[in-house]
Amino acid sequence: MTWSEMQPLLEQACWDTLYMVGWSALIAVAAGLPLGLLLVLTDRGGLLQNVVVNKVIGQVVNIGRSMPFIILMVALMGFTRSVVGTTIGRDAAIVPLAISAIPFFARLVETAVREVDHGLVEAVQSMGGNTWTVVRKVLVPESLPSLISSATTTVVALIGYSAITGTVGAGGLGDLAVRYGYQRFETELMWITVGILAVVISIIQFAGDYAARRLHRRGGHAGAAPRLKLLRSGTPKAAADGTTAEGAATGGATAPAAAETGPEPVKVP
């Protein structure tokens, strides 16, 4: 097979893969983020402690993660048909891809949010912050670098799952490699497809790692805004003449004691 014959096949396969993975990743993040937060909030000692709800959500997530994707895709055919009107093609493949990625991402979100310093949560609560304030101002911003890494891992996993969607006529790079590389013995096209997949995954992983590192370098997890706000709210304002808070508490004196008494006189023999 010549390059002119392979090029349109590769272009269409790349577009199919990006289309399926992009939409399923957006759905997984939108649904998996609140699900992961609920796993933390409803746990013992959480802000919305409810052991029954936590166990139910946890079991649903565990079942979704334990089911092989090919079996899940077949089991969801009826649901897929009710959502998109068909069980064949790219749009049909998005449904099982997203549903398989939601519990996967939810567990990663749970792990990331549990790493947040509980002292910040208590500080916001002591200032009258409700559960929504804690989630919006502390839990999500403080765990944002880990959340970005989790989303990156989810996207990479979805690229691997997308190779299986060829069984329902969804296309993609994985399907192209199987149909032409294995069934038609086009070894050259198969290795080109493998190389493209490796490059795409490397770019996505690099972008996710770079974004997470940048957030860490900006003062931790999405900045230290909650800490600063809490400190500023409890610290008296400095005087206009430049006195510090410590100096204001002692009457405005900022010079050290040695400066007030002056240097010790030198004794001349």
PDB file of C-alpha atoms in Angstrom:
ATOM      1  CA  MET A   1       0.000   0.000   0.000  1.00  0.00           C
ATOM      2  CA  THR A   2       1.419   3.380  -1.029  1.00  0.00           C
ATOM      3  CA  TRP A   3       1.487   6.524   1.113  1.00  0.00           C
ATOM      4  CA  SER A   4      -1.160   8.198  -1.037  1.00  0.00           C
ATOM      5  CA  GLU A   5      -3.474   5.291  -0.202  1.00  0.00           C
ATOM      6  CA  MET A   6      -2.606   5.278   3.497  1.00  0.00           C
ATOM      7  CA  GLN A   7      -2.880   9.029   4.094  1.00  0.00           C
ATOM      8  CA  PRO A   8      -6.701   9.402   3.847  1.00  0.00           C
ATOM      9  CA  LEU A   9      -7.159   6.308   5.999  1.00  0.00           C
ATOM     10  CA  LEU A  10      -4.838   7.678   8.678  1.00  0.00           C
ATOM     11  CA  GLU A  11      -6.434  11.134   8.640  1.00  0.00           C
ATOM     12  CA  GLN A  12      -9.936   9.732   9.085  1.00  0.00           C
ATOM     13  CA  ALA A  13      -8.769   7.325  11.792  1.00  0.00           C
ATOM     14  CA  CYS A  14      -7.039  10.145  13.718  1.00  0.00           C
ATOM     15  CA  TRP A  15     -10.155  12.304  13.557  1.00  0.00           C
ATOM     16  CA  ASP A  16     -12.363   9.414  14.702  1.00  0.00           C
ATOM     17  CA  THR A  17     -10.104   8.724  17.689  1.00  0.00           C
ATOM     18  CA  LEU A  18      -9.887  12.375  18.753  1.00  0.00           C
ATOM     19  CA  TYR A  19     -13.651  12.800  18.374  1.00  0.00           C
ATOM     20  CA  MET A  20     -14.524   9.780  20.504  1.00  0.00           C
ATOM     21  CA  VAL A  21     -11.871  10.364  23.164  1.00  0.00           C
ATOM     22  CA  GLY A  22     -12.528  14.116  23.389  1.00  0.00           C
ATOM     23  CA  TRP A  23     -16.266  13.871  23.981  1.00  0.00           C
ATOM     24  CA  SER A  24     -16.047  10.885  26.313  1.00  0.00           C
ATOM     25  CA  ALA A  25     -13.300  12.599  28.357  1.00  0.00           C
ATOM     26  CA  LEU A  26     -15.415  15.747  28.770  1.00  0.00           C
ATOM     27  CA  ILE A  27     -18.389  13.688  29.943  1.00  0.00           C
ATOM     28  CA  ALA A  28     -16.198  11.642  32.285  1.00  0.00           C
ATOM     29  CA  VAL A  29     -14.702  14.738  33.921  1.00  0.00           C
ATOM     30  CA  ALA A  30     -18.073  16.489  34.232  1.00  0.00           C
ATOM     31  CA  ALA A  31     -19.701  13.456  35.886  1.00  0.00           C
ATOM     32  CA  GLY A  32     -16.693  11.942  37.658  1.00  0.00           C
ATOM     33  CA  LEU A  33     -15.656  15.098  39.516  1.00  0.00           C
ATOM     34  CA  PRO A  34     -18.867  15.498  41.575  1.00  0.00           C
ATOM     35  CA  LEU A  35     -19.024  11.717  42.047  1.00  0.00           C
ATOM     36  CA  GLY A  36     -15.503  11.676  43.487  1.00  0.00           C
ATOM     37  CA  LEU A  37     -16.287  14.646  45.727  1.00  0.00           C
ATOM     38  CA  LEU A  38     -19.377  12.842  47.038  1.00  0.00           C
ATOM     39  CA  LEU A  39     -17.232   9.828  47.917  1.00  0.00           C
ATOM     40  CA  VAL A  40     -15.153  12.104  50.149  1.00  0.00           C
ATOM     41  CA  LEU A  41     -17.923  14.284  51.575  1.00  0.00           C
ATOM     42  CA  THR A  42     -20.224  11.379  52.512  1.00  0.00           C
ATOM     43  CA  ASP A  43     -17.467   9.298  54.094  1.00  0.00           C
ATOM     44  CA  ARG A  44     -17.037   8.988  57.864  1.00  0.00           C
ATOM     45  CA  GLY A  45     -16.003  12.365  59.219  1.00  0.00           C
ATOM     46  CA  GLY A  46     -16.953  14.113  55.982  1.00  0.00           C
ATOM     47  CA  LEU A  47     -18.951  17.299  55.694  1.00  0.00           C
ATOM     48  CA  LEU A  48     -21.994  15.372  54.409  1.00  0.00           C
ATOM     49  CA  GLN A  49     -21.419  12.174  56.350  1.00  0.00           C
ATOM     50  CA  ASN A  50     -23.808   9.467  55.216  1.00  0.00           C
ATOM     51  CA  VAL A  51     -22.456   5.950  55.441  1.00  0.00           C
ATOM     52  CA  VAL A  52     -25.297   4.362  53.452  1.00  0.00           C
ATOM     53  CA  VAL A  53     -24.982   6.759  50.531  1.00  0.00           C
ATOM     54  CA  ASN A  54     -21.202   6.406  50.598  1.00  0.00           C
ATOM     55  CA  LYS A  55     -21.403   2.604  50.456  1.00  0.00           C
ATOM     56  CA  VAL A  56     -23.899   2.669  47.588  1.00  0.00           C
ATOM     57  CA  ILE A  57     -21.820   5.100  45.520  1.00  0.00           C
ATOM     58  CA  GLY A  58     -18.669   3.146  46.302  1.00  0.00           C
ATOM     59  CA  GLN A  59     -20.193  -0.140  45.153  1.00  0.00           C
ATOM     60  CA  VAL A  60     -21.473   1.412  41.919  1.00  0.00           C
ATOM     61  CA  VAL A  61     -18.019   2.821  41.214  1.00  0.00           C
ATOM     62  CA  ASN A  62     -16.347  -0.503  41.994  1.00  0.00           C
ATOM     63  CA  ILE A  63     -18.691  -2.426  39.679  1.00  0.00           C
ATOM     64  CA  GLY A  64     -18.108   0.067  36.874  1.00  0.00           C
ATOM     65  CA  ARG A  65     -14.337  -0.175  37.253  1.00  0.00           C
ATOM     66  CA  SER A  66     -14.229  -3.964  37.459  1.00  0.00           C
ATOM     67  CA  MET A  67     -16.221  -4.666  34.290  1.00  0.00           C
ATOM     68  CA  PRO A  68     -14.120  -5.252  31.131  1.00  0.00           C
ATOM     69  CA  PHE A  69     -14.799  -2.623  28.500  1.00  0.00           C
ATOM     70  CA  ILE A  70     -15.795  -5.036  25.743  1.00  0.00           C
ATOM     71  CA  ILE A  71     -18.444  -6.600  28.025  1.00  0.00           C
ATOM     72  CA  LEU A  72     -19.652  -3.187  29.182  1.00  0.00           C
ATOM     73  CA  MET A  73     -19.992  -2.035  25.596  1.00  0.00           C
ATOM     74  CA  VAL A  74     -22.171  -5.022  24.707  1.00  0.00           C
ATOM     75  CA  ALA A  75     -24.237  -4.746  27.905  1.00  0.00           C
ATOM     76  CA  LEU A  76     -24.986  -1.070  27.216  1.00  0.00           C
ATOM     77  CA  MET A  77     -26.203  -1.535  23.647  1.00  0.00           C
ATOM     78  CA  GLY A  78     -29.834  -1.033  24.612  1.00  0.00           C
ATOM     79  CA  PHE A  79     -29.008   2.100  26.604  1.00  0.00           C
ATOM     80  CA  THR A  80     -26.777   3.373  23.796  1.00  0.00           C
ATOM     81  CA  ARG A  81     -29.580   2.954  21.276  1.00  0.00           C
ATOM     82  CA  SER A  82     -31.974   4.900  23.515  1.00  0.00           C
ATOM     83  CA  VAL A  83     -29.461   7.754  23.863  1.00  0.00           C
ATOM     84  CA  VAL A  84     -28.067   8.215  20.349  1.00  0.00           C
ATOM     85  CA  GLY A  85     -30.519   6.119  18.297  1.00  0.00           C
ATOM     86  CA  THR A  86     -27.957   3.576  17.092  1.00  0.00           C
ATOM     87  CA  THR A  87     -25.351   1.116  18.327  1.00  0.00           C
ATOM     88  CA  ILE A  88     -22.933   1.571  15.415  1.00  0.00           C
ATOM     89  CA  GLY A  89     -20.535   4.411  14.706  1.00  0.00           C
ATOM     90  CA  ARG A  90     -18.553   7.053  16.570  1.00  0.00           C
ATOM     91  CA  ASP A  91     -21.480   8.557  18.446  1.00  0.00           C
ATOM     92  CA  ALA A  92     -22.537   5.153  19.698  1.00  0.00           C
ATOM     93  CA  ALA A  93     -19.009   4.428  20.937  1.00  0.00           C
ATOM     94  CA  ILE A  94     -18.938   7.609  23.052  1.00  0.00           C
ATOM     95  CA  VAL A  95     -21.623   6.269  25.413  1.00  0.00           C
ATOM     96  CA  PRO A  96     -19.755   3.165  26.685  1.00  0.00           C
ATOM     97  CA  LEU A  97     -16.440   5.037  26.619  1.00  0.00           C
ATOM     98  CA  ALA A  98     -17.800   7.787  28.876  1.00  0.00           C
ATOM     99  CA  ILE A  99     -19.578   5.388  31.231  1.00  0.00           C
ATOM    100  CA  SER A 100     -16.439   3.290  31.646  1.00  0.00           C
ATOM    101  CA  ALA A 101     -14.318   6.379  32.335  1.00  0.00           C
ATOM    102  CA  ILE A 102     -16.639   8.015  34.906  1.00  0.00           C
ATOM    103  CA  PRO A 103     -15.956   5.573  37.785  1.00  0.00           C
ATOM    104  CA  PHE A 104     -12.286   5.414  36.828  1.00  0.00           C
ATOM    105  CA  PHE A 105     -11.919   9.196  37.086  1.00  0.00           C
ATOM    106  CA  ALA A 106     -14.113   9.357  40.219  1.00  0.00           C
ATOM    107  CA  ARG A 107     -11.697   7.160  42.160  1.00  0.00           C
ATOM    108  CA  LEU A 108      -8.769   9.300  41.061  1.00  0.00           C
ATOM    109  CA  VAL A 109     -10.666  12.419  42.184  1.00  0.00           C
ATOM    110  CA  GLU A 110     -11.339  10.820  45.560  1.00  0.00           C
ATOM    111  CA  THR A 111      -7.643  10.101  46.051  1.00  0.00           C
ATOM    112  CA  ALA A 112      -6.654  13.639  45.032  1.00  0.00           C
ATOM    113  CA  VAL A 113      -9.199  15.374  47.293  1.00  0.00           C
ATOM    114  CA  ARG A 114      -8.274  13.270  50.329  1.00  0.00           C
ATOM    115  CA  GLU A 115      -4.743  14.709  50.141  1.00  0.00           C
ATOM    116  CA  VAL A 116      -5.995  18.246  50.892  1.00  0.00           C
ATOM    117  CA  ASP A 117      -4.953  19.569  54.306  1.00  0.00           C
ATOM    118  CA  HIS A 118      -7.946  19.145  56.611  1.00  0.00           C
ATOM    119  CA  GLY A 119      -6.814  22.188  58.587  1.00  0.00           C
ATOM    120  CA  LEU A 120      -7.867  24.440  55.719  1.00  0.00           C
ATOM    121  CA  VAL A 121     -11.330  22.891  55.734  1.00  0.00           C
ATOM    122  CA  GLU A 122     -11.674  23.483  59.466  1.00  0.00           C
ATOM    123  CA  ALA A 123     -10.473  27.072  59.080  1.00  0.00           C
ATOM    124  CA  VAL A 124     -13.089  27.864  56.437  1.00  0.00           C
ATOM    125  CA  GLN A 125     -15.792  26.229  58.554  1.00  0.00           C
ATOM    126  CA  SER A 126     -14.771  28.245  61.602  1.00  0.00           C
ATOM    127  CA  MET A 127     -15.300  31.398  59.548  1.00  0.00           C
ATOM    128  CA  GLY A 128     -18.864  30.370  58.679  1.00  0.00           C
ATOM    129  CA  GLY A 129     -18.216  28.711  55.318  1.00  0.00           C
ATOM    130  CA  ASN A 130     -20.748  26.093  54.238  1.00  0.00           C
ATOM    131  CA  THR A 131     -20.090  22.858  52.351  1.00  0.00           C
ATOM    132  CA  TRP A 132     -20.277  24.498  48.921  1.00  0.00           C
ATOM    133  CA  THR A 133     -17.767  27.152  50.029  1.00  0.00           C
ATOM    134  CA  VAL A 134     -15.362  24.491  51.269  1.00  0.00           C
ATOM    135  CA  VAL A 135     -15.627  22.577  47.985  1.00  0.00           C
ATOM    136  CA  ARG A 136     -15.283  25.666  45.799  1.00  0.00           C
ATOM    137  CA  LYS A 137     -12.600  27.504  47.777  1.00  0.00           C
ATOM    138  CA  VAL A 138     -10.523  24.689  49.267  1.00  0.00           C
ATOM    139  CA  LEU A 139     -11.064  21.136  48.024  1.00  0.00           C
ATOM    140  CA  VAL A 140     -11.073  21.752  44.272  1.00  0.00           C
ATOM    141  CA  PRO A 141      -8.422  24.538  44.100  1.00  0.00           C
ATOM    142  CA  GLU A 142      -6.034  22.774  46.479  1.00  0.00           C
ATOM    143  CA  SER A 143      -6.263  19.458  44.622  1.00  0.00           C
ATOM    144  CA  LEU A 144      -6.228  20.961  41.118  1.00  0.00           C
ATOM    145  CA  PRO A 145      -2.727  19.737  40.088  1.00  0.00           C
ATOM    146  CA  SER A 146      -3.634  16.190  41.106  1.00  0.00           C
ATOM    147  CA  LEU A 147      -6.969  16.514  39.314  1.00  0.00           C
ATOM    148  CA  ILE A 148      -5.202  17.523  36.113  1.00  0.00           C
ATOM    149  CA  SER A 149      -2.902  14.511  36.399  1.00  0.00           C
ATOM    150  CA  SER A 150      -5.953  12.309  36.979  1.00  0.00           C
ATOM    151  CA  ALA A 151      -7.672  13.707  33.889  1.00  0.00           C
ATOM    152  CA  THR A 152      -4.520  13.043  31.864  1.00  0.00           C
ATOM    153  CA  THR A 153      -4.441   9.436  33.034  1.00  0.00           C
ATOM    154  CA  THR A 154      -8.119   9.068  32.120  1.00  0.00           C
ATOM    155  CA  VAL A 155      -7.592  10.414  28.596  1.00  0.00           C
ATOM    156  CA  VAL A 156      -4.683   8.029  28.015  1.00  0.00           C
ATOM    157  CA  ALA A 157      -6.835   5.107  29.195  1.00  0.00           C
ATOM    158  CA  LEU A 158      -9.652   6.201  26.879  1.00  0.00           C
ATOM    159  CA  ILE A 159      -7.300   6.117  23.899  1.00  0.00           C
ATOM    160  CA  GLY A 160      -6.626   2.476  24.723  1.00  0.00           C
ATOM    161  CA  TYR A 161     -10.347   1.734  25.091  1.00  0.00           C
ATOM    162  CA  SER A 162     -11.063   3.416  21.752  1.00  0.00           C
ATOM    163  CA  ALA A 163      -9.184   0.639  19.959  1.00  0.00           C
ATOM    164  CA  ILE A 164     -11.911  -1.791  21.024  1.00  0.00           C
ATOM    165  CA  THR A 165     -14.727   0.376  19.673  1.00  0.00           C
ATOM    166  CA  GLY A 166     -13.836  -0.813  16.181  1.00  0.00           C
ATOM    167  CA  THR A 167     -15.988  -3.861  16.907  1.00  0.00           C
ATOM    168  CA  VAL A 168     -19.059  -1.581  16.662  1.00  0.00           C
ATOM    169  CA  GLY A 169     -17.894   0.198  13.526  1.00  0.00           C
ATOM    170  CA  ALA A 170     -16.601   3.306  15.336  1.00  0.00           C
ATOM    171  CA  GLY A 171     -13.321   3.424  13.456  1.00  0.00           C
ATOM    172  CA  GLY A 172     -10.238   5.001  14.963  1.00  0.00           C
ATOM    173  CA  LEU A 173      -6.533   4.254  14.912  1.00  0.00           C
ATOM    174  CA  GLY A 174      -6.876   0.992  16.804  1.00  0.00           C
ATOM    175  CA  ASP A 175      -9.489  -0.297  14.402  1.00  0.00           C
ATOM    176  CA  LEU A 176      -7.317   0.723  11.437  1.00  0.00           C
ATOM    177  CA  ALA A 177      -4.342  -1.174  12.837  1.00  0.00           C
ATOM    178  CA  VAL A 178      -6.412  -4.324  13.358  1.00  0.00           C
ATOM    179  CA  ARG A 179      -8.267  -4.284  10.036  1.00  0.00           C
ATOM    180  CA  TYR A 180      -5.271  -3.502   7.834  1.00  0.00           C
ATOM    181  CA  GLY A 181      -2.315  -4.636   9.921  1.00  0.00           C
ATOM    182  CA  TYR A 182      -3.740  -7.939  11.131  1.00  0.00           C
ATOM    183  CA  GLN A 183      -6.492  -8.913   8.730  1.00  0.00           C
ATOM    184  CA  ARG A 184      -4.893  -7.636   5.498  1.00  0.00           C
ATOM    185  CA  PHE A 185      -1.231  -8.066   6.474  1.00  0.00           C
ATOM    186  CA  GLU A 186      -0.379  -4.396   5.875  1.00  0.00           C
ATOM    187  CA  THR A 187       2.461  -4.383   8.408  1.00  0.00           C
ATOM    188  CA  GLU A 188       3.787  -0.980   7.392  1.00  0.00           C
ATOM    189  CA  LEU A 189       0.438   0.722   7.981  1.00  0.00           C
ATOM    190  CA  MET A 190       0.086  -1.021  11.322  1.00  0.00           C
ATOM    191  CA  TRP A 191       3.442   0.279  12.584  1.00  0.00           C
ATOM    192  CA  ILE A 192       2.666   3.787  11.359  1.00  0.00           C
ATOM    193  CA  THR A 193      -0.564   3.631  13.329  1.00  0.00           C
ATOM    194  CA  VAL A 194       1.275   2.434  16.425  1.00  0.00           C
ATOM    195  CA  GLY A 195       3.751   5.296  16.036  1.00  0.00           C
ATOM    196  CA  ILE A 196       0.962   7.873  15.760  1.00  0.00           C
ATOM    197  CA  LEU A 197      -0.691   6.508  18.903  1.00  0.00           C
ATOM    198  CA  ALA A 198       2.619   6.696  20.771  1.00  0.00           C
ATOM    199  CA  VAL A 199       3.139  10.317  19.703  1.00  0.00           C
ATOM    200  CA  VAL A 200      -0.414  11.348  20.623  1.00  0.00           C
ATOM    201  CA  ILE A 201      -0.178   9.751  24.064  1.00  0.00           C
ATOM    202  CA  SER A 202       3.224  11.336  24.687  1.00  0.00           C
ATOM    203  CA  ILE A 203       1.906  14.799  23.785  1.00  0.00           C
ATOM    204  CA  ILE A 204      -1.128  14.423  26.059  1.00  0.00           C
ATOM    205  CA  GLN A 205       0.992  13.148  28.945  1.00  0.00           C
ATOM    206  CA  PHE A 206       3.534  15.940  28.521  1.00  0.00           C
ATOM    207  CA  ALA A 207       0.813  18.608  28.428  1.00  0.00           C
ATOM    208  CA  GLY A 208      -0.850  17.233  31.575  1.00  0.00           C
ATOM    209  CA  ASP A 209       2.424  16.965  33.491  1.00  0.00           C
ATOM    210  CA  TYR A 210       3.441  20.473  32.415  1.00  0.00           C
ATOM    211  CA  ALA A 211       0.136  21.982  33.577  1.00  0.00           C
ATOM    212  CA  ALA A 212       0.351  20.194  36.938  1.00  0.00           C
ATOM    213  CA  ARG A 213       3.939  21.357  37.500  1.00  0.00           C
ATOM    214  CA  ARG A 214       3.052  24.951  36.669  1.00  0.00           C
ATOM    215  CA  LEU A 215       0.293  24.953  39.259  1.00  0.00           C
ATOM    216  CA  HIS A 216       2.647  23.524  41.882  1.00  0.00           C
ATOM    217  CA  ARG A 217       5.209  26.230  41.154  1.00  0.00           C
ATOM    218  CA  ARG A 218       2.633  28.971  41.686  1.00  0.00           C
ATOM    219  CA  GLY A 219       2.608  28.413  45.399  1.00  0.00           C
ATOM    220  CA  GLY A 220       1.155  24.954  45.758  1.00  0.00           C
ATOM    221  CA  HIS A 221      -2.256  23.803  44.727  1.00  0.00           C
ATOM    222  CA  ALA A 222      -3.782  26.575  42.612  1.00  0.00           C
ATOM    223  CA  GLY A 223      -2.205  29.207  44.812  1.00  0.00           C
ATOM    224  CA  ALA A 224      -2.448  29.812  48.532  1.00  0.00           C
ATOM    225  CA  ALA A 225      -5.450  32.106  48.303  1.00  0.00           C
ATOM    226  CA  PRO A 226      -7.490  30.378  51.023  1.00  0.00           C
ATOM    227  CA  ARG A 227      -4.567  30.511  53.446  1.00  0.00           C
ATOM    228  CA  LEU A 228      -3.839  34.157  52.708  1.00  0.00           C
ATOM    229  CA  LYS A 229      -7.463  35.191  53.082  1.00  0.00           C
ATOM    230  CA  LEU A 230      -7.686  33.469  56.430  1.00  0.00           C
ATOM    231  CA  LEU A 231      -4.476  35.064  57.653  1.00  0.00           C
ATOM    232  CA  ARG A 232      -5.454  38.523  56.449  1.00  0.00           C
ATOM    233  CA  SER A 233      -8.853  38.294  58.069  1.00  0.00           C
ATOM    234  CA  GLY A 234      -7.248  37.723  61.469  1.00  0.00           C
ATOM    235  CA  THR A 235      -4.278  40.092  61.173  1.00  0.00           C
ATOM    236  CA  PRO A 236      -4.577  43.795  62.130  1.00  0.00           C
ATOM    237  CA  LYS A 237      -3.804  46.294  59.419  1.00  0.00           C
ATOM    238  CA  ALA A 238      -0.400  47.868  59.465  1.00  0.00           C
ATOM    239  CA  ALA A 239      -0.144  51.523  60.273  1.00  0.00           C
ATOM    240  CA  ALA A 240       0.377  54.027  57.474  1.00  0.00           C
ATOM    241  CA  ASP A 241       3.891  54.857  58.712  1.00  0.00           C
ATOM    242  CA  GLY A 242       5.103  51.324  57.924  1.00  0.00           C
ATOM    243  CA  THR A 243       4.848  49.715  61.359  1.00  0.00           C
ATOM    244  CA  THR A 244       4.386  45.973  61.365  1.00  0.00           C
ATOM    245  CA  ALA A 245       1.611  44.040  63.046  1.00  0.00           C
ATOM    246  CA  GLU A 246       4.004  43.006  65.795  1.00  0.00           C
ATOM    247  CA  GLY A 247       5.079  46.591  66.281  1.00  0.00           C
ATOM    248  CA  ALA A 248       1.469  47.790  66.370  1.00  0.00           C
ATOM    249  CA  ALA A 249       0.721  45.330  69.153  1.00  0.00           C
ATOM    250  CA  THR A 250       3.604  46.735  71.225  1.00  0.00           C
ATOM    251  CA  GLY A 251       2.681  50.362  70.764  1.00  0.00           C
ATOM    252  CA  GLY A 252       4.007  51.013  67.293  1.00  0.00           C
ATOM    253  CA  ALA A 253       7.712  50.597  68.102  1.00  0.00           C
ATOM    254  CA  THR A 254       9.521  48.802  65.314  1.00  0.00           C
ATOM    255  CA  ALA A 255      13.162  49.517  66.055  1.00  0.00           C
ATOM    256  CA  PRO A 256      15.060  46.892  68.024  1.00  0.00           C
ATOM    257  CA  ALA A 257      15.959  47.548  71.625  1.00  0.00           C
ATOM    258  CA  ALA A 258      19.632  47.896  70.816  1.00  0.00           C
ATOM    259  CA  ALA A 259      18.891  50.823  68.526  1.00  0.00           C
ATOM    260  CA  GLU A 260      17.009  52.689  71.280  1.00  0.00           C
ATOM    261  CA  THR A 261      19.839  52.509  73.842  1.00  0.00           C
ATOM    262  CA  GLY A 262      22.529  53.171  71.270  1.00  0.00           C
ATOM    263  CA  PRO A 263      25.956  51.549  71.091  1.00  0.00           C
ATOM    264  CA  GLU A 264      27.881  50.806  74.283  1.00  0.00           C
ATOM    265  CA  PRO A 265      30.440  53.574  75.019  1.00  0.00           C
ATOM    266  CA  VAL A 266      34.100  52.706  74.623  1.00  0.00           C
ATOM    267  CA  LYS A 267      36.168  53.066  77.801  1.00  0.00           C
ATOM    268  CA  VAL A 268      39.489  54.837  77.333  1.00  0.00           C
ATOM    269  CA  PRO A 269      42.177  53.696  79.766  1.00  0.00           C
TER     270      PRO A 269
END
